[in-house]
Tab-separated table of C-alpha atoms in Angstrom:
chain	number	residue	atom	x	y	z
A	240	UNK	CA	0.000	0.000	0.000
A	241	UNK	CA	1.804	3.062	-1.354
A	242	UNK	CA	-0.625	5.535	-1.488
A	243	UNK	CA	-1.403	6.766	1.975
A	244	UNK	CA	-5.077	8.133	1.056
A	245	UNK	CA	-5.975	4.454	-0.225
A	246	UNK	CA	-4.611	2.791	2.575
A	247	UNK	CA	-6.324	5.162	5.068
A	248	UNK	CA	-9.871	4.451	3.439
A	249	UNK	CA	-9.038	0.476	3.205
A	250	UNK	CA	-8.399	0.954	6.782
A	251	UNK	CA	-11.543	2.977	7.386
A	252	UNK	CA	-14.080	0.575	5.377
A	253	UNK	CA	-12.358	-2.869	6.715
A	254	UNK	CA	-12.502	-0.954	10.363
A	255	UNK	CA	-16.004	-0.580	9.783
A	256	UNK	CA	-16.397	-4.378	8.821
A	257	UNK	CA	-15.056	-5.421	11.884
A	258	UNK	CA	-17.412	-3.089	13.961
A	259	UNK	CA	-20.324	-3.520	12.573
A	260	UNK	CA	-20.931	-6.828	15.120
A	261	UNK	CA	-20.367	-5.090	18.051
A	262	UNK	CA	-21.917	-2.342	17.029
A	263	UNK	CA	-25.234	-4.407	16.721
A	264	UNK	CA	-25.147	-5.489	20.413
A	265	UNK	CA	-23.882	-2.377	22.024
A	266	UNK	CA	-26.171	0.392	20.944
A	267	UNK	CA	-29.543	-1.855	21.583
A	268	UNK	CA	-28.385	-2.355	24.905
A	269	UNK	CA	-29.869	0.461	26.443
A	270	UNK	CA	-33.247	-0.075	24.900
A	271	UNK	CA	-33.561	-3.394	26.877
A	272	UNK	CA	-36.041	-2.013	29.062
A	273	UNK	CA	-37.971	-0.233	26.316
A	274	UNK	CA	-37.976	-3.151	24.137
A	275	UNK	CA	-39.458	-5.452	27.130
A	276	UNK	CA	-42.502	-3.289	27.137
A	277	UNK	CA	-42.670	-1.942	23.435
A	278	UNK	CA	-43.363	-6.104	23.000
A	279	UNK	CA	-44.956	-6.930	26.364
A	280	UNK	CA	-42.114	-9.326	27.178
A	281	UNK	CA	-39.956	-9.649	29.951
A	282	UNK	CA	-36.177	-8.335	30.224
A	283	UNK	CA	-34.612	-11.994	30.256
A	284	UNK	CA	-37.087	-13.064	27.080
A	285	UNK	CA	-35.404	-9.750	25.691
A	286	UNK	CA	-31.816	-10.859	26.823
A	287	UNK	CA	-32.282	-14.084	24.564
A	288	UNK	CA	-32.051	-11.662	20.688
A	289	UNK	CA	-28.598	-11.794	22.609
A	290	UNK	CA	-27.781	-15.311	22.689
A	291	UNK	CA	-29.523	-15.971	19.555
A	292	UNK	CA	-27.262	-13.087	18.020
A	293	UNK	CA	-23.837	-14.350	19.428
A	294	UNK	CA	-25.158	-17.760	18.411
A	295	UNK	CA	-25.585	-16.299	14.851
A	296	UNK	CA	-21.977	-15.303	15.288
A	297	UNK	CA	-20.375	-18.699	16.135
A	298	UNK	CA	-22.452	-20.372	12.977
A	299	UNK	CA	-21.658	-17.608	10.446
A	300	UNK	CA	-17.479	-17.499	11.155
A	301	UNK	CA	-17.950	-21.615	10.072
A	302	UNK	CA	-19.773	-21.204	7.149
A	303	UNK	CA	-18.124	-17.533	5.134
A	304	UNK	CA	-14.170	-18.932	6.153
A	305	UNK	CA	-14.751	-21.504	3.232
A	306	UNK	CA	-16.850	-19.108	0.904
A	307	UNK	CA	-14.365	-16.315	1.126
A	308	UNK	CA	-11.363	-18.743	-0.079
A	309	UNK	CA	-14.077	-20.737	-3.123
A	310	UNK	CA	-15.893	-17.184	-4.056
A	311	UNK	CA	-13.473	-14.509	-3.350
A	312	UNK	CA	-13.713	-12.004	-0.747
A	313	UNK	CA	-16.469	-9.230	-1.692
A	314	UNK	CA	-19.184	-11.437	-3.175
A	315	UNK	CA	-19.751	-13.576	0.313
A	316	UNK	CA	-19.121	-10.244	1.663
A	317	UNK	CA	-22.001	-8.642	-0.246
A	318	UNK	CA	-24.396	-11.616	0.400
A	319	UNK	CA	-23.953	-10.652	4.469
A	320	UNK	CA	-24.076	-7.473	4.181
A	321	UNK	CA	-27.505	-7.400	2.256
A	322	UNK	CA	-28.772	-9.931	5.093
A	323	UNK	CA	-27.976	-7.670	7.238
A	324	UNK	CA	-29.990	-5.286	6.221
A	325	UNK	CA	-32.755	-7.441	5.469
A	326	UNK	CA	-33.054	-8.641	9.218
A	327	UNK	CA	-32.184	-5.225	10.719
A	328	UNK	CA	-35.340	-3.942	8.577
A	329	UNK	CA	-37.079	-6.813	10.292
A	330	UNK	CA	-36.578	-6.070	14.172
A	331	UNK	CA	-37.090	-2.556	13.065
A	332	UNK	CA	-41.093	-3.355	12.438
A	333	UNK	CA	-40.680	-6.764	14.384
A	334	UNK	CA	-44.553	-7.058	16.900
A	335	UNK	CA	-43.089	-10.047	18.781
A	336	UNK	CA	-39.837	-10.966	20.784
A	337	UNK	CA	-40.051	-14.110	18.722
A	338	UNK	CA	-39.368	-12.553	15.607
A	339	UNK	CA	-37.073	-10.176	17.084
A	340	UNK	CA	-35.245	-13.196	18.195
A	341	UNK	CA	-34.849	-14.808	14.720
A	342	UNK	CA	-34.086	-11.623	12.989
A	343	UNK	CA	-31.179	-10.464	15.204
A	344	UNK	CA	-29.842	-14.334	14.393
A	345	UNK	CA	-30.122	-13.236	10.951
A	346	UNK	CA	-28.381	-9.797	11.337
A	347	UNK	CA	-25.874	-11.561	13.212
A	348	UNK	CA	-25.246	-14.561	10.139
A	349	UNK	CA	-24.880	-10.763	7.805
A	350	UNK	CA	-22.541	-9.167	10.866
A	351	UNK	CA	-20.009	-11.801	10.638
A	352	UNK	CA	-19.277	-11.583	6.873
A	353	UNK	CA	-17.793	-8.439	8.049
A	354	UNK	CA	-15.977	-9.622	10.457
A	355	UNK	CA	-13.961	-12.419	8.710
A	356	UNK	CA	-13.863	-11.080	5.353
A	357	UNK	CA	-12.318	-8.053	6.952
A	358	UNK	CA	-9.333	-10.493	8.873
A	359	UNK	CA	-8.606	-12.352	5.317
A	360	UNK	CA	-8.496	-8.796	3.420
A	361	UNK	CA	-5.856	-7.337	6.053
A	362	UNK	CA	-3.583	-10.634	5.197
A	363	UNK	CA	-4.124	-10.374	1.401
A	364	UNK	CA	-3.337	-6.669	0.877
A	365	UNK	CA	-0.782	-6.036	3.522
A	366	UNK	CA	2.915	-7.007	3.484
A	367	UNK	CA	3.583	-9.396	7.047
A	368	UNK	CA	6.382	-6.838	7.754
A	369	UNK	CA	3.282	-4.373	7.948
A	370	UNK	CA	0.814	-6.081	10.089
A	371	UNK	CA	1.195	-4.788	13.646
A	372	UNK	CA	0.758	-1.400	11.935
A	373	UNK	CA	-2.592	-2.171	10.125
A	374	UNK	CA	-3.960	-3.677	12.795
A	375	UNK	CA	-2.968	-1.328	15.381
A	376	UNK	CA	-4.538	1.564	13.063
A	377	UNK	CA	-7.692	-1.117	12.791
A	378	UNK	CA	-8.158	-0.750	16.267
A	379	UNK	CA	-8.568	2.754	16.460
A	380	UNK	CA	-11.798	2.167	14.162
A	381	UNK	CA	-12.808	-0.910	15.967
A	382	UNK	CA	-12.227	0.649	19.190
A	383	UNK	CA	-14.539	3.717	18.684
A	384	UNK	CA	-17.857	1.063	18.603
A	385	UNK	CA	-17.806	-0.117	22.275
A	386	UNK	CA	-17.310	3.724	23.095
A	387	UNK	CA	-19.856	5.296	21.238
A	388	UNK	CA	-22.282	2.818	20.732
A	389	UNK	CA	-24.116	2.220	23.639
A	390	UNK	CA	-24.044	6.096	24.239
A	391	UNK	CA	-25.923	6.756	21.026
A	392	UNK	CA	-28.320	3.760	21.516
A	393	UNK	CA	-29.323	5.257	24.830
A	394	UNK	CA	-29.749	9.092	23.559
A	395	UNK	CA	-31.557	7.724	20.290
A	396	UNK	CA	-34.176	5.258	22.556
A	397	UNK	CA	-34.496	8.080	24.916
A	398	UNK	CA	-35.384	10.598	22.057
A	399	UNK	CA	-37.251	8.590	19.576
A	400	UNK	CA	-37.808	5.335	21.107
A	401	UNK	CA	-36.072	1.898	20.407
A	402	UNK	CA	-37.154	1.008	16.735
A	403	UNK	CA	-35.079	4.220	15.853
A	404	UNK	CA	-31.925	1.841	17.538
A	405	UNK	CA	-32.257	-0.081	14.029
A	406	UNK	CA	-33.379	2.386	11.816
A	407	UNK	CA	-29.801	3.617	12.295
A	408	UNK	CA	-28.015	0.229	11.978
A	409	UNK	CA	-29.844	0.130	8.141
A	410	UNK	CA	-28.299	3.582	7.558
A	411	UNK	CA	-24.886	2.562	8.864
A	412	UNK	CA	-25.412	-0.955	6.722
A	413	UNK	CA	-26.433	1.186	3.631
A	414	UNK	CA	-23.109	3.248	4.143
A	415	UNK	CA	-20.782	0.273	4.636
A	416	UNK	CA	-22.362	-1.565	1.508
A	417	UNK	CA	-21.468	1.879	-0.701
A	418	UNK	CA	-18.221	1.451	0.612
A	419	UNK	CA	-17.109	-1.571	0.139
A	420	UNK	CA	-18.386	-1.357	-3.511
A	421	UNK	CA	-16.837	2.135	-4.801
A	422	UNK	CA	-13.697	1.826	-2.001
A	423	UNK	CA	-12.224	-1.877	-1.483
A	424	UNK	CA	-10.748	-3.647	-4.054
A	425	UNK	CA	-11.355	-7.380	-4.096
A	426	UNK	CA	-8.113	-9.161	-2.681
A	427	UNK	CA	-8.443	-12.738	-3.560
A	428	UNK	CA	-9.538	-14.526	-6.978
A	429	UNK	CA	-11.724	-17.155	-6.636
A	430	UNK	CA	-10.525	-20.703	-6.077
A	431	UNK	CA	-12.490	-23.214	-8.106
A	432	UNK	CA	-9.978	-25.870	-6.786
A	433	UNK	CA	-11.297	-24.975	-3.216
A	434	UNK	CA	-14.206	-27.969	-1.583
A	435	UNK	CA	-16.764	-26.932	-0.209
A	436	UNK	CA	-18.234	-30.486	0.624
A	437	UNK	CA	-19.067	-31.077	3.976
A	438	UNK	CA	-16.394	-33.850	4.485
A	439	UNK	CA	-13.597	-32.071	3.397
A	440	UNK	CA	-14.814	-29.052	5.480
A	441	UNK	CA	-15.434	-31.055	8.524
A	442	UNK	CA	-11.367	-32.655	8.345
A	443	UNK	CA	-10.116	-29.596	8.028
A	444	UNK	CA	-11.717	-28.465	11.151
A	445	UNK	CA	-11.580	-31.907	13.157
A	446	UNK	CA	-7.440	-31.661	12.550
A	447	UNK	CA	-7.443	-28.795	13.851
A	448	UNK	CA	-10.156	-29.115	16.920
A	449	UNK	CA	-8.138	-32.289	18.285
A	450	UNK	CA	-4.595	-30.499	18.166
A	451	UNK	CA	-3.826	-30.049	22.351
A	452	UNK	CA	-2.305	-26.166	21.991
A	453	UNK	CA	-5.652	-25.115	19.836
A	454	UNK	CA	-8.357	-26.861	22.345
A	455	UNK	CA	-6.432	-25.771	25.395
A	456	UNK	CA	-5.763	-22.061	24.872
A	457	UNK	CA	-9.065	-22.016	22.495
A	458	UNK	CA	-11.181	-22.736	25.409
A	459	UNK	CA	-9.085	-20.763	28.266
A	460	UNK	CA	-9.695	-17.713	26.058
A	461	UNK	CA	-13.261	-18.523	24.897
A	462	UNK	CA	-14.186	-19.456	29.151
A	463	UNK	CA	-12.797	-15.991	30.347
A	464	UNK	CA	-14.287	-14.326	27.233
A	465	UNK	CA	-17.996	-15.705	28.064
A	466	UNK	CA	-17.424	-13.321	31.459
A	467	UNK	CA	-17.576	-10.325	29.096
A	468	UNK	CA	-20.425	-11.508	27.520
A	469	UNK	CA	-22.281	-12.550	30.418
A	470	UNK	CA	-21.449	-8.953	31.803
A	471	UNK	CA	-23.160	-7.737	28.024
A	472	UNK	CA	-26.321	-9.612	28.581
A	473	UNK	CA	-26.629	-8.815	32.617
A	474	UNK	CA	-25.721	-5.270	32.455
A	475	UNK	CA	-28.917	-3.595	31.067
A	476	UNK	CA	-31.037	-5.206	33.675
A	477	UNK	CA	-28.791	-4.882	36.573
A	478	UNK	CA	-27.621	-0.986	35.763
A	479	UNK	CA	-31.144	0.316	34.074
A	480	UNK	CA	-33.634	-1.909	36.323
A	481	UNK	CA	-32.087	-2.616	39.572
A	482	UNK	CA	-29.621	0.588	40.237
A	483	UNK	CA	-32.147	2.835	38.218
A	484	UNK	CA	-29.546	4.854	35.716
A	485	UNK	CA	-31.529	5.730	32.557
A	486	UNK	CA	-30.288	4.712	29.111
A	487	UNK	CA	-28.314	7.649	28.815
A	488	UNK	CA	-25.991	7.294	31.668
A	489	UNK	CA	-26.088	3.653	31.161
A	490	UNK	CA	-24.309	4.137	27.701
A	491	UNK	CA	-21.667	6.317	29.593
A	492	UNK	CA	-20.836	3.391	32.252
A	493	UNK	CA	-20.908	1.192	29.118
A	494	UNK	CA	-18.509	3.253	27.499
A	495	UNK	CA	-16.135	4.127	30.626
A	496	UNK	CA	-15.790	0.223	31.122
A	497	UNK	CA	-14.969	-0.060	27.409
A	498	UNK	CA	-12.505	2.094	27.509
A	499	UNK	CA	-10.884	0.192	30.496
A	500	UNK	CA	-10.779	-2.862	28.393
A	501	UNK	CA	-9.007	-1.223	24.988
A	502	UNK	CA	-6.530	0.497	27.956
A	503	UNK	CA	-5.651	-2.591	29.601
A	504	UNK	CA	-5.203	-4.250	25.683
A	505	UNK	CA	-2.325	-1.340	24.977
A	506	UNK	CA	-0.762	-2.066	28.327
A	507	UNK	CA	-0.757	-5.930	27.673
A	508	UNK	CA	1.421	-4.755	24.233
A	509	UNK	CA	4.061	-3.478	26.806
A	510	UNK	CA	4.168	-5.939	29.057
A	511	UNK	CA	4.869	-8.440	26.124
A	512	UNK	CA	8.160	-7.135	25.630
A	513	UNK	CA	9.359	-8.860	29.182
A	514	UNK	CA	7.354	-11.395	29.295
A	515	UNK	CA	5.565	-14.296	27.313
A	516	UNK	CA	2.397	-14.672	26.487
A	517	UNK	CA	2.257	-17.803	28.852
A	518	UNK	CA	3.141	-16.278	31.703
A	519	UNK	CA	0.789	-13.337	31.535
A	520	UNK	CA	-2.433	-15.433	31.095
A	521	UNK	CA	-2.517	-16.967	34.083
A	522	UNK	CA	-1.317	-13.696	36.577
A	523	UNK	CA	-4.293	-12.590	34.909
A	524	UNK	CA	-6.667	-15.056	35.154
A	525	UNK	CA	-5.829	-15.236	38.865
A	526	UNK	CA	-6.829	-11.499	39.583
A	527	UNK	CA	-9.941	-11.691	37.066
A	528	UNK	CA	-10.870	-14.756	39.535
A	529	UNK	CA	-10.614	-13.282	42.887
A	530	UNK	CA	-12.355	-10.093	41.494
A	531	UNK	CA	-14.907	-12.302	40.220
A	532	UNK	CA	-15.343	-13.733	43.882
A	533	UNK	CA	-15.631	-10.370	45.437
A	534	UNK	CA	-18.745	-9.277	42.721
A	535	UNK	CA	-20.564	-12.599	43.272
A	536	UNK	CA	-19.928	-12.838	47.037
A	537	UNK	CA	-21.177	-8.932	47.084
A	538	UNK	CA	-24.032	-10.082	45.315
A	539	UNK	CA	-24.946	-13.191	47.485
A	540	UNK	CA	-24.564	-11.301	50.917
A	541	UNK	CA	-27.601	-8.682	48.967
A	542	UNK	CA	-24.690	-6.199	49.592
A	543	UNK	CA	-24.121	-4.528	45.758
A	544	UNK	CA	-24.182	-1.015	44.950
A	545	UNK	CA	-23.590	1.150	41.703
A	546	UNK	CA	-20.904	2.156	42.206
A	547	UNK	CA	-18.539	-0.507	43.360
A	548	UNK	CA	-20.209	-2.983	41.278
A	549	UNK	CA	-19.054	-0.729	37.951
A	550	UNK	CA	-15.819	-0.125	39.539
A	551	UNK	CA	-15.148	-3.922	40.304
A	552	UNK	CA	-16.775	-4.428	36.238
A	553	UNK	CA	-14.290	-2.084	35.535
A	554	UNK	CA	-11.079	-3.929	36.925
A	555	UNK	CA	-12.968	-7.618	35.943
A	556	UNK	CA	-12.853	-7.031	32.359
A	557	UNK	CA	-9.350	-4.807	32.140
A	558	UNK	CA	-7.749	-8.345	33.534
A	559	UNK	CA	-9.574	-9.211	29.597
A	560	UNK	CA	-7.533	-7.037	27.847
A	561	UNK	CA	-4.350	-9.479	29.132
A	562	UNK	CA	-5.887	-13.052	28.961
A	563	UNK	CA	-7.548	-13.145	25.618
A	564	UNK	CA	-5.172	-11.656	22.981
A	565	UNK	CA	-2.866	-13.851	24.408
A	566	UNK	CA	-4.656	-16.897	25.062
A	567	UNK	CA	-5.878	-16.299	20.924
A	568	UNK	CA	-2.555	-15.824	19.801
A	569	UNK	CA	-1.252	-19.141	21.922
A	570	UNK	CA	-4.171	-21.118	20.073
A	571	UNK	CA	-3.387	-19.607	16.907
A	572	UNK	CA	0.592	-19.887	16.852
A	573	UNK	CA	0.696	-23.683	15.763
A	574	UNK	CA	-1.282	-23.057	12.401
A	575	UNK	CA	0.644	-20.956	10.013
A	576	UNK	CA	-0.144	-23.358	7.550
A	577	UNK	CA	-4.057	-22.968	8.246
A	578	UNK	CA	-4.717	-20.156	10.180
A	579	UNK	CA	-7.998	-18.842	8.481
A	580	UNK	CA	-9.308	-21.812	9.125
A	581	UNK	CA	-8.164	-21.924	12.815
A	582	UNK	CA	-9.172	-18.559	13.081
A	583	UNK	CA	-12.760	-19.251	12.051
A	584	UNK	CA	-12.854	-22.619	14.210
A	585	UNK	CA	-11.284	-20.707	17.234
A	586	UNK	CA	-14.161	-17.151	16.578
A	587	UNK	CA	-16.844	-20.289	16.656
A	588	UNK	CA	-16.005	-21.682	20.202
A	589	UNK	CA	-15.705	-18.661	21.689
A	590	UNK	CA	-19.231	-17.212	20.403
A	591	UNK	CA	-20.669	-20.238	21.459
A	592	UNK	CA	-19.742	-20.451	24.883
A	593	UNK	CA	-20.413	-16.986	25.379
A	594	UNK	CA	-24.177	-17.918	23.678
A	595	UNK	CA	-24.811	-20.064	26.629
A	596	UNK	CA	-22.943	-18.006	28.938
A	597	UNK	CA	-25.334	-14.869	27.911
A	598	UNK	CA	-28.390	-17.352	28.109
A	599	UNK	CA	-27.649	-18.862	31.418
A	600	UNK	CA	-27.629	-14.944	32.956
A	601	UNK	CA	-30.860	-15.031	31.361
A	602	UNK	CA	-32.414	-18.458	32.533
A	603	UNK	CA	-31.322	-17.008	36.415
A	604	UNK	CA	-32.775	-13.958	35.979
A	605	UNK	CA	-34.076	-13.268	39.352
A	606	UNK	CA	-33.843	-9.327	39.885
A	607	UNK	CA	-30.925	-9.238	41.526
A	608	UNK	CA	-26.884	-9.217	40.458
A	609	UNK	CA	-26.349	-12.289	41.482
A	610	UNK	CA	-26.661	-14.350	37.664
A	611	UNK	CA	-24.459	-11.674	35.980
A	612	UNK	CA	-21.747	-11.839	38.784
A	613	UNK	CA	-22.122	-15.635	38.923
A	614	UNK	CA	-21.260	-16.808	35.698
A	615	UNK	CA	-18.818	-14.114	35.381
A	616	UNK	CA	-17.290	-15.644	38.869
A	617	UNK	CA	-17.431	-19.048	37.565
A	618	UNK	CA	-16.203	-18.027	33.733
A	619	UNK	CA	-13.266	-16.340	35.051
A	620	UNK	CA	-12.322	-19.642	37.573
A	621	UNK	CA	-12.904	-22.691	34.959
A	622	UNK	CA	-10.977	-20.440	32.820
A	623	UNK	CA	-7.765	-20.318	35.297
A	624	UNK	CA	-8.389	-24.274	35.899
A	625	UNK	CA	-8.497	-25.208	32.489
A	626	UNK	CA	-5.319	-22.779	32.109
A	627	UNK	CA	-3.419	-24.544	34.369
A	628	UNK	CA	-4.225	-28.130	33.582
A	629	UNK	CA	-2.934	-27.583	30.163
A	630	UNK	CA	0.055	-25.177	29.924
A	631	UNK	CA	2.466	-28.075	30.202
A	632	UNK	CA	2.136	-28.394	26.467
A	633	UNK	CA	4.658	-27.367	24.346
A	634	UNK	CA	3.787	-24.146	22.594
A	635	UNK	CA	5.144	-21.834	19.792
A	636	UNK	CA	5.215	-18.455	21.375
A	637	UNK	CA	3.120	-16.598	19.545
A	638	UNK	CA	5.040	-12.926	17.779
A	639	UNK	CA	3.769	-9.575	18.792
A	640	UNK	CA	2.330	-8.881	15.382
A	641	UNK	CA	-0.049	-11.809	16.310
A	642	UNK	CA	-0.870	-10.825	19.511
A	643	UNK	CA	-1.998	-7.123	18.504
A	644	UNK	CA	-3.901	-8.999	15.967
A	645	UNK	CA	-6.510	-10.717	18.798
A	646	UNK	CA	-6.350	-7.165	19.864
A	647	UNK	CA	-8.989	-6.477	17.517
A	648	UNK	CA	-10.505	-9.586	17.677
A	649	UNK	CA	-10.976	-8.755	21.693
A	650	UNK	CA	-12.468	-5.183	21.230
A	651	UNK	CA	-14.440	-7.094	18.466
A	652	UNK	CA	-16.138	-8.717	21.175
A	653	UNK	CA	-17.562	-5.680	22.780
């Protein structure tokens, strides 16, 4: 990339790609409440669009990591982008949680497209020798949706009520399609040679899924993960219902907390220089776990209040910004060879535990904390066991440039 204007817009449009996930479940967070009653529902039937959308997620990364490499990148790309839109038009008009809950499965199947196409295109137009740069200026773009979003989701339901919430996704859909056509170039021919049959699919993946460094630091980083996303589905309720912030101030704790996480991310990038991967993951695991303790045991003894609970939040999910670039890049290290498809595999697990990890704080529902600090208590623990039970594997230390790459993949989450 020579000419600085192109690569700033690549950066831009592929930034956008990545965000556009996230920025589907942060800014209808706020709206929680208002979507509960707009549909006569309850808050925990509302919480399941969630699961059903991180569920999307985990199905989608499967299913485009083989289309991008048969079809090229921008044609799967266009296909879930104009899903998108489809579904996002649908829970704008949807009359039942039901239907709310299919369509935000479909937006998330569109979402993902983004999301992986945007990883491949960063490794087909960029030299290696380039990547911690791209991806650290990808970050600034990702980074801005976990900030903003839930801010603007809270000032838009509080203005024009919580259909409005998806009214804008459509527009910011709309904009993203335009850009990808007129701005991106496509980055990889199609690859006739390249199966698509289920069996040769499936032994690509299996090889992978059995190796012990993948399944070991695939599921420590996917366990502590599902804490974040257990916090995602458990926050609206426990900040708008129980403390009694509107949606307004709830998008400002959302984004405060964010901006914790990205912080703690940069820090990890320094620490690296000292130390291995290995040996910060489980330093950090330890602190996320006795923080974990203190929310649930705050919780159980009926003792919680706003503001140490966001404060304790606020330290919980900075020990994040440590564990899971880390714990991605471990799992990734060993697959040079194959690491799209890893990558995929690796994007699945994770999304899927933090699916049930989002439902379960859902199921529990009882009006208190007590289900969102739970199964962040007991993410953040099985994540340290599983840790330590496995790090006597041999490893290939993942580089730096791969480490700032989960970066993204961490904010991604948000």
């Amino acid at each position: 990339m020579t000419n600085k204007n192109g690569y700033f817009k690549i950066i831009f449009i592929l930034g956008l790609l990545t965000a556009i996930g996230p920025f589907s479940i942060d800014m209808y967070l706020p709206a929680f409440p208002a979507i509960a009653k707009g549909l006569n529902t309850s808050v925990a039937q509302v919480m399941l669009s969630l699961s059903s959308f991180f569920i999307g997620i985990s199905a989608g990364q499967l299913i485009y990591g083989p289309l991008l490499e048969r079809f090229g990148r921008k044609k799967p790309l266009y296909i879930g982008l104009v899903i998108y839109l489809v579904a996002s038009i649908g829970c704008a008009f949807t009359q039942s949680v039901n239907a709310l809950i299919a369509f935000r499965f479909l937006q998330a199947l569109g979402s993902c497209a983004g999301m992986v196409t945007s990883r491949a295109m960063v490794r087909d137009l960029f030299e290696v020798k380039d990547s911690a740069k791209v991806f650290s200026s990808l970050m600034l773009v990702v980074a801005v949706s976990p900030i903003i979003a839930p801010t603007v989701g809270g000032y838009v339901t509080a203005a024009q009520g919580w259909r409005y919430v998806f009214a804008v996704l459509i527009i910011v859909d709309i904009a993203v399609l335009a850009g990808v056509y007129f701005l991106l170039p496509e980055s990889k021919k199609p690859d006739p040679s390249h199966s698509l049959k289920p069996r040769a699919v499936t032994k690509n993946f299996v090889g992978i899924l059995v190796h012990p460094q993948f399944y070991i630091y695939a599921l420590t980083g996917a366990v502590a993960a599902s804490g974040l996303y257990a916090y995602i589905s458990g926050s609206p309720q426990v900040f708008i219902e129980l403390f009694g912030v509107n949606e307004k101030q709830y998008g400002w704790i959302f984004a405060i907390i964010a901006v914790g996480v990205i912080g703690s991310s940069q820090m990890n990038s320094l620490v690296l220089r000292k130390h291995p991967s290995e040996k910060i993951i489980p330093v950090a695991l330890m602190f996320q776990s006795i923080i974990g303790i203190a929310l649930a045991a705050i919780a159980f003894f009926h003792a919680s209040e706003l503001y140490t609970t966001i404060a304790l939040i606020f330290l919980y999910l900075c020990c994040q910004g440590f564990i899971f670039p880390n714990a991605s890049a471990l799992t990734l290290a060993a697959f040079g060879h194959n690491a799209g498809t890893a990558s995929a595999l690796m994007g699945a697990i994770q999304m899927g535990i933090g699916a049930t990890a989002s439902a379960v704080v859902s199921v529990l529902q009882n009006n208190t904390t007590m289900p969102m600090t739970g199964v962040m208590a007991f993410c953040s623990i099985s994540a340290f066991l599983i840790f330590m039970m496995g790090r006597k594997i041999t490893v290939r230390q993942p580089t730096r440039d791969e480490v700032k790459e989960e970066d993204v993949e961490m904010i991604s989450g948000l």
